[in-house]
PDB file of C-alpha atoms in Angstrom:
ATOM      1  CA  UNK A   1     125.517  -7.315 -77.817  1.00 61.00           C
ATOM      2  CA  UNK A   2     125.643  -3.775 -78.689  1.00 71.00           C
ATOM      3  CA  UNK A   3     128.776  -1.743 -78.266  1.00 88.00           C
ATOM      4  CA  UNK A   4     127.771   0.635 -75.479  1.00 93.00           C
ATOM      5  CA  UNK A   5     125.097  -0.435 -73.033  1.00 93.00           C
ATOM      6  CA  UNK A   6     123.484   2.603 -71.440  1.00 93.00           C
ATOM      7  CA  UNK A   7     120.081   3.027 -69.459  1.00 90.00           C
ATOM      8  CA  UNK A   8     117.927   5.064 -71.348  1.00 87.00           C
ATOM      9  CA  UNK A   9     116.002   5.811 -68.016  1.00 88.00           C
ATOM     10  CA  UNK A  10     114.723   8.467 -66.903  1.00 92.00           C
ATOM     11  CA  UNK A  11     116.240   8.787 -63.716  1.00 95.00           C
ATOM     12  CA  UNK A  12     114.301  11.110 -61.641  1.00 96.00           C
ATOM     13  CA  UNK A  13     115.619  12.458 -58.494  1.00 97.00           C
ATOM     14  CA  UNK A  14     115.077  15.377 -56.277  1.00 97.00           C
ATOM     15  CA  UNK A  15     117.022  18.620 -56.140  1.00 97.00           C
ATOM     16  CA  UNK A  16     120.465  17.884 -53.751  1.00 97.00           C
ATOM     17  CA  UNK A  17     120.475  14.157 -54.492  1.00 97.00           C
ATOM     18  CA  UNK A  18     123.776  12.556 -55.764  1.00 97.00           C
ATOM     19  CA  UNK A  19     123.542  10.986 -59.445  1.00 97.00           C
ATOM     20  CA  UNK A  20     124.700   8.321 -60.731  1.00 97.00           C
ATOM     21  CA  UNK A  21     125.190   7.572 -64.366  1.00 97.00           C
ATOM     22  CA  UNK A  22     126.637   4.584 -66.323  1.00 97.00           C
ATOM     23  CA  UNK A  23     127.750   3.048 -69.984  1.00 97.00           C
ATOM     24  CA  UNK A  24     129.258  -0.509 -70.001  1.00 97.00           C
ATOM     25  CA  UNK A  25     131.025  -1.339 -73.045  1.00 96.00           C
ATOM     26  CA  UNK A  26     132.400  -4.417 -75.231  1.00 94.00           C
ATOM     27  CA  UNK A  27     135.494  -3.046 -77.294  1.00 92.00           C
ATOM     28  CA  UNK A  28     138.444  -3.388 -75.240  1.00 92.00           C
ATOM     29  CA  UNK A  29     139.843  -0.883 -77.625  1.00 90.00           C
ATOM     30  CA  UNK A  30     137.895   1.719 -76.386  1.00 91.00           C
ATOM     31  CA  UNK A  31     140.902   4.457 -74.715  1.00 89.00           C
ATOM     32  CA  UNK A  32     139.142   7.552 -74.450  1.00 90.00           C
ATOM     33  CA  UNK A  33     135.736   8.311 -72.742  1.00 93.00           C
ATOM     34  CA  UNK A  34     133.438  11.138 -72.905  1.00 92.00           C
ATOM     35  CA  UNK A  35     130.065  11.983 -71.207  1.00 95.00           C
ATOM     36  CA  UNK A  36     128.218  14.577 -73.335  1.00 94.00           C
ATOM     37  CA  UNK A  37     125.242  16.490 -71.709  1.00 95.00           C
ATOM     38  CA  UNK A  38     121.932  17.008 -74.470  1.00 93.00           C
ATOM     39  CA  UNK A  39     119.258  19.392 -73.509  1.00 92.00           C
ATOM     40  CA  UNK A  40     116.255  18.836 -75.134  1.00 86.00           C
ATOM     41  CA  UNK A  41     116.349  19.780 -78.881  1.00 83.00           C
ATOM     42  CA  UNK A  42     119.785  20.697 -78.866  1.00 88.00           C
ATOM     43  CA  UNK A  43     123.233  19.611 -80.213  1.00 90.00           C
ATOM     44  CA  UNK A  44     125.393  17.717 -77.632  1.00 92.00           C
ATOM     45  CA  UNK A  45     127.381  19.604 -75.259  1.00 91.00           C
ATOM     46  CA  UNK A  46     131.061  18.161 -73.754  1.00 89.00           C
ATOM     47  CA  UNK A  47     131.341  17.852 -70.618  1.00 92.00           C
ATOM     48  CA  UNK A  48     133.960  16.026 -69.360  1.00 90.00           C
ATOM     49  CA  UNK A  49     136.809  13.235 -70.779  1.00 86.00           C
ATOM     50  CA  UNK A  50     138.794  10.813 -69.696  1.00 88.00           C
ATOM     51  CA  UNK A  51     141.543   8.822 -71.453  1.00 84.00           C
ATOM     52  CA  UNK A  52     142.174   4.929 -69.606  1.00 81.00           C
ATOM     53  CA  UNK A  53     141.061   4.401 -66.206  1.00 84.00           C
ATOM     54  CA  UNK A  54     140.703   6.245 -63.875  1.00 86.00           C
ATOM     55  CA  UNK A  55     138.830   9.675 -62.050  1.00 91.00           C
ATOM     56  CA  UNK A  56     138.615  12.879 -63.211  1.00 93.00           C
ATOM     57  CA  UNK A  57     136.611  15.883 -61.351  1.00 95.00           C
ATOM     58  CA  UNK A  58     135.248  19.063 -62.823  1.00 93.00           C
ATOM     59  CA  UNK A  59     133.281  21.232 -59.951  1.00 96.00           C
ATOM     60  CA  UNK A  60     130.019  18.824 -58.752  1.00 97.00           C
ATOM     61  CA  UNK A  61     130.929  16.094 -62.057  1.00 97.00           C
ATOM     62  CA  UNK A  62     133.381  13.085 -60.919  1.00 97.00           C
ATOM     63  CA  UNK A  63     134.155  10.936 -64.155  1.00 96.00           C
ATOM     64  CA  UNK A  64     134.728   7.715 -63.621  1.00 96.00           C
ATOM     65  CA  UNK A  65     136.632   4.753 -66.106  1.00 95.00           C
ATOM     66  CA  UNK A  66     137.591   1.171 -64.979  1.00 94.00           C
ATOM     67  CA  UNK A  67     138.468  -0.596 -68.452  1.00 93.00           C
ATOM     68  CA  UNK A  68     138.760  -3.790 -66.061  1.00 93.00           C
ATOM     69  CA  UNK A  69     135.327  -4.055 -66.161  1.00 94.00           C
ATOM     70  CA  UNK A  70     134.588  -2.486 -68.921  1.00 95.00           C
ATOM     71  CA  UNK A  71     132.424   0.108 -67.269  1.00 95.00           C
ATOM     72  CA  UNK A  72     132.451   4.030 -66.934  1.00 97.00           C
ATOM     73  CA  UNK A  73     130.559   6.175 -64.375  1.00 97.00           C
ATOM     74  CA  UNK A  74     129.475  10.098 -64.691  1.00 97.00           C
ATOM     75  CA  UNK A  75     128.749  11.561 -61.116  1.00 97.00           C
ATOM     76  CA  UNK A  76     126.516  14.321 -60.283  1.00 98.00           C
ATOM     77  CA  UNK A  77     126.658  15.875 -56.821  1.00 97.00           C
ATOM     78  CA  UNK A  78     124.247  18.492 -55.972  1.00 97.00           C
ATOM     79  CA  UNK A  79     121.971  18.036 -58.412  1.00 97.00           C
ATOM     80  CA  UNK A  80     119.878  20.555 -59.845  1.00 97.00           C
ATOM     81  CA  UNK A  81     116.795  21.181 -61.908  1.00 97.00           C
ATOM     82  CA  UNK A  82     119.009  23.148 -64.420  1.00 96.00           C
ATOM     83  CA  UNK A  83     121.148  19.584 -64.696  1.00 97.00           C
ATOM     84  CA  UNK A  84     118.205  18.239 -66.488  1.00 97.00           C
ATOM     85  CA  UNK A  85     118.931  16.635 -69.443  1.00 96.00           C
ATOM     86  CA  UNK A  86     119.702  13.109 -71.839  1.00 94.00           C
ATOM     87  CA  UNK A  87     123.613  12.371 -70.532  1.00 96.00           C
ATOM     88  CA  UNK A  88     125.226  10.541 -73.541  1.00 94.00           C
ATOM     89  CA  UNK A  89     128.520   8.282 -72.978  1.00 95.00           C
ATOM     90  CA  UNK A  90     130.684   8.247 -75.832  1.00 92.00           C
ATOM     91  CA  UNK A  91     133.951   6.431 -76.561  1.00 91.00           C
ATOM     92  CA  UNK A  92     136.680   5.944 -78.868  1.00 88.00           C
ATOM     93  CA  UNK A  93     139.483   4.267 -79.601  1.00 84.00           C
ATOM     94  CA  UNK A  94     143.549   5.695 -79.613  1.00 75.00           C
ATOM     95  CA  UNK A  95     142.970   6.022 -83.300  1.00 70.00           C
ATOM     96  CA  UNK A  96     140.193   8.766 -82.238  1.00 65.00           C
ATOM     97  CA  UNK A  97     138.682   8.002 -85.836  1.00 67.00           C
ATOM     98  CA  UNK A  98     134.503   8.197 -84.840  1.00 76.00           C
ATOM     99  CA  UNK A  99     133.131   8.051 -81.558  1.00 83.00           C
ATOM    100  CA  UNK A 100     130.779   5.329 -80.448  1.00 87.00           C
ATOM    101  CA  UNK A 101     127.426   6.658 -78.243  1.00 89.00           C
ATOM    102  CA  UNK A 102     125.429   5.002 -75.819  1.00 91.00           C
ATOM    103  CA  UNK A 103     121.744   5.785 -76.259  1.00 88.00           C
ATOM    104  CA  UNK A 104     122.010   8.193 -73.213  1.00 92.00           C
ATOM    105  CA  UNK A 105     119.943   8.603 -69.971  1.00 94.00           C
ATOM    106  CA  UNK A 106     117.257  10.751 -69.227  1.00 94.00           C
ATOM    107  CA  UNK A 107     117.777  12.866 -66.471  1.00 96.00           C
ATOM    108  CA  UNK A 108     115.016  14.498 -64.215  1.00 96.00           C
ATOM    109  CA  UNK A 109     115.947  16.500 -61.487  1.00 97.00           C
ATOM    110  CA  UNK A 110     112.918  18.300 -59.356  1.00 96.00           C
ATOM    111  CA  UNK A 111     113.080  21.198 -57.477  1.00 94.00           C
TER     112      UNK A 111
ATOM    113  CA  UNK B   1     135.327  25.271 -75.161  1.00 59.00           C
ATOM    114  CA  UNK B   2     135.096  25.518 -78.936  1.00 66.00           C
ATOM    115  CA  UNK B   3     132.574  26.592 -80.620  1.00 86.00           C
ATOM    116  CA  UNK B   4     130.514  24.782 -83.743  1.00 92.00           C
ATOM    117  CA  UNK B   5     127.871  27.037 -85.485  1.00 93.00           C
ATOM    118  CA  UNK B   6     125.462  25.195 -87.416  1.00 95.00           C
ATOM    119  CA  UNK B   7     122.713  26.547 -90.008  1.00 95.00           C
ATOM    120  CA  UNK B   8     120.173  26.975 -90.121  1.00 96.00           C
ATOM    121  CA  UNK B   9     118.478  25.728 -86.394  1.00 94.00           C
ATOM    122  CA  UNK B  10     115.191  25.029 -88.074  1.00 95.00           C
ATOM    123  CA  UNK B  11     114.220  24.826 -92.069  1.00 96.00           C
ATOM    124  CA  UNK B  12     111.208  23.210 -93.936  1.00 96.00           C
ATOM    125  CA  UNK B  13     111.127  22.050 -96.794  1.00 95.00           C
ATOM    126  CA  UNK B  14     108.378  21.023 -99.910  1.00 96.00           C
ATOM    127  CA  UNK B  15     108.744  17.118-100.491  1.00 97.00           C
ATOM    128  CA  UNK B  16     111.047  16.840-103.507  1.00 96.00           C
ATOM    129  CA  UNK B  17     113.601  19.808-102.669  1.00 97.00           C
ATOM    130  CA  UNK B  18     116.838  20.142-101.604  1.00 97.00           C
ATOM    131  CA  UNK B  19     118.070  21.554 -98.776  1.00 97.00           C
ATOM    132  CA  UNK B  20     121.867  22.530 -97.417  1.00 97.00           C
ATOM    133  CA  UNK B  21     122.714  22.928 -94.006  1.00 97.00           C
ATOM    134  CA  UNK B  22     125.750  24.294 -92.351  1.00 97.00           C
ATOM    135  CA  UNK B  23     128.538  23.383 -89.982  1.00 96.00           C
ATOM    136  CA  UNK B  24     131.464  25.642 -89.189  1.00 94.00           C
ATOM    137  CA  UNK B  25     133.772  25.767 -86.438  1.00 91.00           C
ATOM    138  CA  UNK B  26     134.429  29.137 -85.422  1.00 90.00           C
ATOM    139  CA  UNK B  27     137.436  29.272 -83.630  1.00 84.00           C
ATOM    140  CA  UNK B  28     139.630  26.017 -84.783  1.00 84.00           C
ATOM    141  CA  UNK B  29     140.505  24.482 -87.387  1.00 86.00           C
ATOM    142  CA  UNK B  30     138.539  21.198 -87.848  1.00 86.00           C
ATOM    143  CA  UNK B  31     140.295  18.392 -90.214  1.00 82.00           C
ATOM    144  CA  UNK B  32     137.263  15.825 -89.426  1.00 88.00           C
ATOM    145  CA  UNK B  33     133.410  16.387 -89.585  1.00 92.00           C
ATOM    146  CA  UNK B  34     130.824  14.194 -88.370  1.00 93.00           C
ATOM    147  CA  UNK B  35     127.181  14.165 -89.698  1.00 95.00           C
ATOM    148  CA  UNK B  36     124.506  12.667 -87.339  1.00 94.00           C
ATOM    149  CA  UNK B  37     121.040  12.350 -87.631  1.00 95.00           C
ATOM    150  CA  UNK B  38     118.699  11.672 -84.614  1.00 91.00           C
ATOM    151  CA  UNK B  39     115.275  10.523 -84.312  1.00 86.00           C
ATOM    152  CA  UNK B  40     113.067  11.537 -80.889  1.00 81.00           C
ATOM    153  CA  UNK B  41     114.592   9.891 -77.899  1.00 76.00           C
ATOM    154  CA  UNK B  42     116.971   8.007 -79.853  1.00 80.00           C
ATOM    155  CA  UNK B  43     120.760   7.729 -80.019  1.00 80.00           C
ATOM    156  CA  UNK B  44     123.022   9.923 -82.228  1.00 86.00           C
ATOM    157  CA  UNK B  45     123.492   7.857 -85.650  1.00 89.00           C
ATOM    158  CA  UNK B  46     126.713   8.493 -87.668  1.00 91.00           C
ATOM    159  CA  UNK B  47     125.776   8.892 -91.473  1.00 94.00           C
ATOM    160  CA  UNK B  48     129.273  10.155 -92.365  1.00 94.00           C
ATOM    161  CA  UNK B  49     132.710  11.336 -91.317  1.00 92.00           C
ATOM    162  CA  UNK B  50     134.093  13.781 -93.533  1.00 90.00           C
ATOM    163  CA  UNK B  51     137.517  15.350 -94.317  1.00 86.00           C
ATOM    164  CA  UNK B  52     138.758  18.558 -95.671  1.00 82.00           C
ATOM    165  CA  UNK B  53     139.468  18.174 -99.315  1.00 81.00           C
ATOM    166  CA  UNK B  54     138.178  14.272 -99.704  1.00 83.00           C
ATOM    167  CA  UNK B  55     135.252  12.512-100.653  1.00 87.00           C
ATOM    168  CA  UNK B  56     133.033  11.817 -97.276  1.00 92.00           C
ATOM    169  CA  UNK B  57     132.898   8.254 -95.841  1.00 92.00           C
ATOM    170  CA  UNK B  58     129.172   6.849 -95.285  1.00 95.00           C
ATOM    171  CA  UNK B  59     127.964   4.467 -93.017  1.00 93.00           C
ATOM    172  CA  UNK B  60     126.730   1.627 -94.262  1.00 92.00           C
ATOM    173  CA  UNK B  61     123.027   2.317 -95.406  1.00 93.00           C
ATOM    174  CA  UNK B  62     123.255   5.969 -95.828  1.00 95.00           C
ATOM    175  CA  UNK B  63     122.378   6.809 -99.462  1.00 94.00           C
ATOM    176  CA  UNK B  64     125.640   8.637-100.311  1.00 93.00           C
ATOM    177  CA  UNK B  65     123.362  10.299-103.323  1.00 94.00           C
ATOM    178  CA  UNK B  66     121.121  11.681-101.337  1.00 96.00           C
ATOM    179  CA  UNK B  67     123.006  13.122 -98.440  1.00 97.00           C
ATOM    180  CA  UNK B  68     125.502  14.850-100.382  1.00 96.00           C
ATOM    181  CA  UNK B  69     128.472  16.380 -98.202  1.00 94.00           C
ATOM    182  CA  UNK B  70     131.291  18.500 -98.679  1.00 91.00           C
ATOM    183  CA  UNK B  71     133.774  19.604 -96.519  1.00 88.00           C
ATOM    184  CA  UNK B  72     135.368  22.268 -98.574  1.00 82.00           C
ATOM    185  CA  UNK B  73     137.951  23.828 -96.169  1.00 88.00           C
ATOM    186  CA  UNK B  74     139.252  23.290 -92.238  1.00 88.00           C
ATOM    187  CA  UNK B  75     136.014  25.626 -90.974  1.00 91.00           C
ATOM    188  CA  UNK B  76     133.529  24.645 -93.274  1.00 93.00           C
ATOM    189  CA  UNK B  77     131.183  21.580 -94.004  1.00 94.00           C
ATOM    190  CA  UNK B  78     127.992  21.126 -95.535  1.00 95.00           C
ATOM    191  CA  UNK B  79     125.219  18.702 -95.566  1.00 97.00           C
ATOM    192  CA  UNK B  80     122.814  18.826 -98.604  1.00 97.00           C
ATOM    193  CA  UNK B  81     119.821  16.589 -98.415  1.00 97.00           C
ATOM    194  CA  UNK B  82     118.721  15.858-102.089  1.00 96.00           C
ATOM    195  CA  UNK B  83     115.001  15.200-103.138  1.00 96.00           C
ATOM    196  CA  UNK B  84     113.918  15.517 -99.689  1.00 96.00           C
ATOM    197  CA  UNK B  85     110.892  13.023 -98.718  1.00 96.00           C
ATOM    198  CA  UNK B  86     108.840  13.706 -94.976  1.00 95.00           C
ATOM    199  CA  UNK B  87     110.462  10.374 -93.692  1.00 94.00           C
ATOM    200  CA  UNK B  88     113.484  12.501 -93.556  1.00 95.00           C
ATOM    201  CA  UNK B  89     112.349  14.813 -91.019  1.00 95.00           C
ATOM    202  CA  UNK B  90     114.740  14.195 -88.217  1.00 95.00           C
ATOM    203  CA  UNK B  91     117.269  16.338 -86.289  1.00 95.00           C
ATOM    204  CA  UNK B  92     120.714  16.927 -87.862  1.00 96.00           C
ATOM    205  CA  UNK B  93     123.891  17.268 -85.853  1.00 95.00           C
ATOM    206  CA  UNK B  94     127.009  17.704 -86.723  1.00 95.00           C
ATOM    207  CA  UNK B  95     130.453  17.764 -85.389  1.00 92.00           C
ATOM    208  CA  UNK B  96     134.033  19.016 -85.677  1.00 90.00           C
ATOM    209  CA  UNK B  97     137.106  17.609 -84.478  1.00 84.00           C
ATOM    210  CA  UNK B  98     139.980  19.859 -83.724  1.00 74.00           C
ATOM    211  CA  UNK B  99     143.397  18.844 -85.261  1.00 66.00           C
ATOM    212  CA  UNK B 100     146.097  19.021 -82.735  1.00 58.00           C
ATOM    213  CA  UNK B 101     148.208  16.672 -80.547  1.00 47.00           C
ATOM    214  CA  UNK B 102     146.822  14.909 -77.448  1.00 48.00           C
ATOM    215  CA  UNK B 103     143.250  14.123 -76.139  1.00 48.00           C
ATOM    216  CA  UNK B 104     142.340  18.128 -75.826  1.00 50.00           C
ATOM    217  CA  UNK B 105     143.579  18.858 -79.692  1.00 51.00           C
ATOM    218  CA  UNK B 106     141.152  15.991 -80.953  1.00 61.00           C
ATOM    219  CA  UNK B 107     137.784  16.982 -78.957  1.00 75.00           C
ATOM    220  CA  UNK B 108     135.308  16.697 -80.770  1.00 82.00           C
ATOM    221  CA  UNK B 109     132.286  19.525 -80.214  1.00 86.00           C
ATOM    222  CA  UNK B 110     128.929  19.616 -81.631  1.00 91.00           C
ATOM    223  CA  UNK B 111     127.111  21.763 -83.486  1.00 93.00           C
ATOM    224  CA  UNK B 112     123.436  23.083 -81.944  1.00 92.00           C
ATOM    225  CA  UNK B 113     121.861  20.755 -84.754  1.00 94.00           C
ATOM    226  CA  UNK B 114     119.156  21.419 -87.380  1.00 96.00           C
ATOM    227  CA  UNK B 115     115.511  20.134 -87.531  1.00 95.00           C
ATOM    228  CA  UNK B 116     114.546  19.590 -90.911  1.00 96.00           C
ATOM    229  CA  UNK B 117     110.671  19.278 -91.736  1.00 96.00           C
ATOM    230  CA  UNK B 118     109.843  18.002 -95.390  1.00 96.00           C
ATOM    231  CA  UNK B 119     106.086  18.705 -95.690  1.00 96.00           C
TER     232      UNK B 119
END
């Protein structure tokens, strides 16, 4: 079993719709979760963390961690074209020595 | 957020080179660099973590000799790929973690990442 479980998709949706995106994971000694946003043939781009369970909101993304399950969500409402894009999950223990990726999800939002 | 400036965004090279590429963080200090590499629709792969002023820690299959990697002060870390061979065409990303207390100190950002064509 790998690590981080994530659907590479794509997930296509039209413009408006709600998204949602997950990562299960294995290591209980994961503390601190990341989603990372990756536009085609660019670096990686932060977009929100968490550290233990939990929600977090930023504007339309909702970040979502319940380490009882072993499973973290990234919401999207309001999607839009521009929010296109491979969404990577990434993790790490309290150590914070390397982070740990899921193979990220494919996003397609059309207009 | 931080920035991570990496160069140069595109470079190719003759089979048999060498070729450096950059990573600096421009406005923190980063004690810990990552080196990725990334094939089409794949994952990020760690091939090293490095830190300023020691020898680079590779994972395990990544020739050590051939992806040579320095990390010479807190801003500055570079990736030189030795002997270069077409099967090591891939995108390169790297990243910098910010030293500092708590989660925000030890984000870790990402540099725009470099494609690297060996013809």
């Amino acid at each position: 079993q790998k690590e981080v479980e994530q659907d590479p998709g794509p997930l296509s949706v039209p413009e408006g719709a709600i998204v949602s995106l997950n990562c299960t994971y294995s290591n209980s000694a994961f503390q601190y979760f990341m989603w990372y946003r990756q536009y085609s043939r660019k670096g990686p781009e932060l977009l929100m963390y968490t550290y233990s369970s939990g929600n977090k909101e930023d504007g339309r993304f909702t970040a979502q961690v319940d380490k009882s399950s072993k499973y973290i969500s990234l919401f999207i409402r309001d999607s839009q074209p521009s929010d296109s894009a491979t969404y990577l999950c990434a993790m790490t223990d309290s150590g914070y020595s390397t982070l740990t990726f899921g193979k990220g999800t494919m996003l397609l939002v059309s207009p | 957020g931080a920035v991570v400036s990496q160069h140069p965004s595109r470079v190719i090279c003759k089979s048999g080179t060498s070729v450096k590429i950059e990573c600096r963080s421009l406005d923190f200090q980063a004690t810990t660099m990552f080196w990725y590499r990334q094939f089409p629709k794949q994952s990020l792969m760690l091939m090293a973590t490095s830190n300023e002023g020691s020898k680079a820690t590779y994972e395990q299959g990544v020739e050590k000799d051939k992806f040579l990697i320095n990390h010479a002060s807190l801003t500055l870390s570079t990736l030189t790929v030795t002997s270069a061979h077409p099967e090591d065409s891939s995108f390169y990303i790297c990243s910098a973690r910010a030293s500092g207390q708590g989660l925000s100190g030890n984000t870790i950002y990402f540099g725009e990442g470099s494609w690297l064509t060996v013809v």
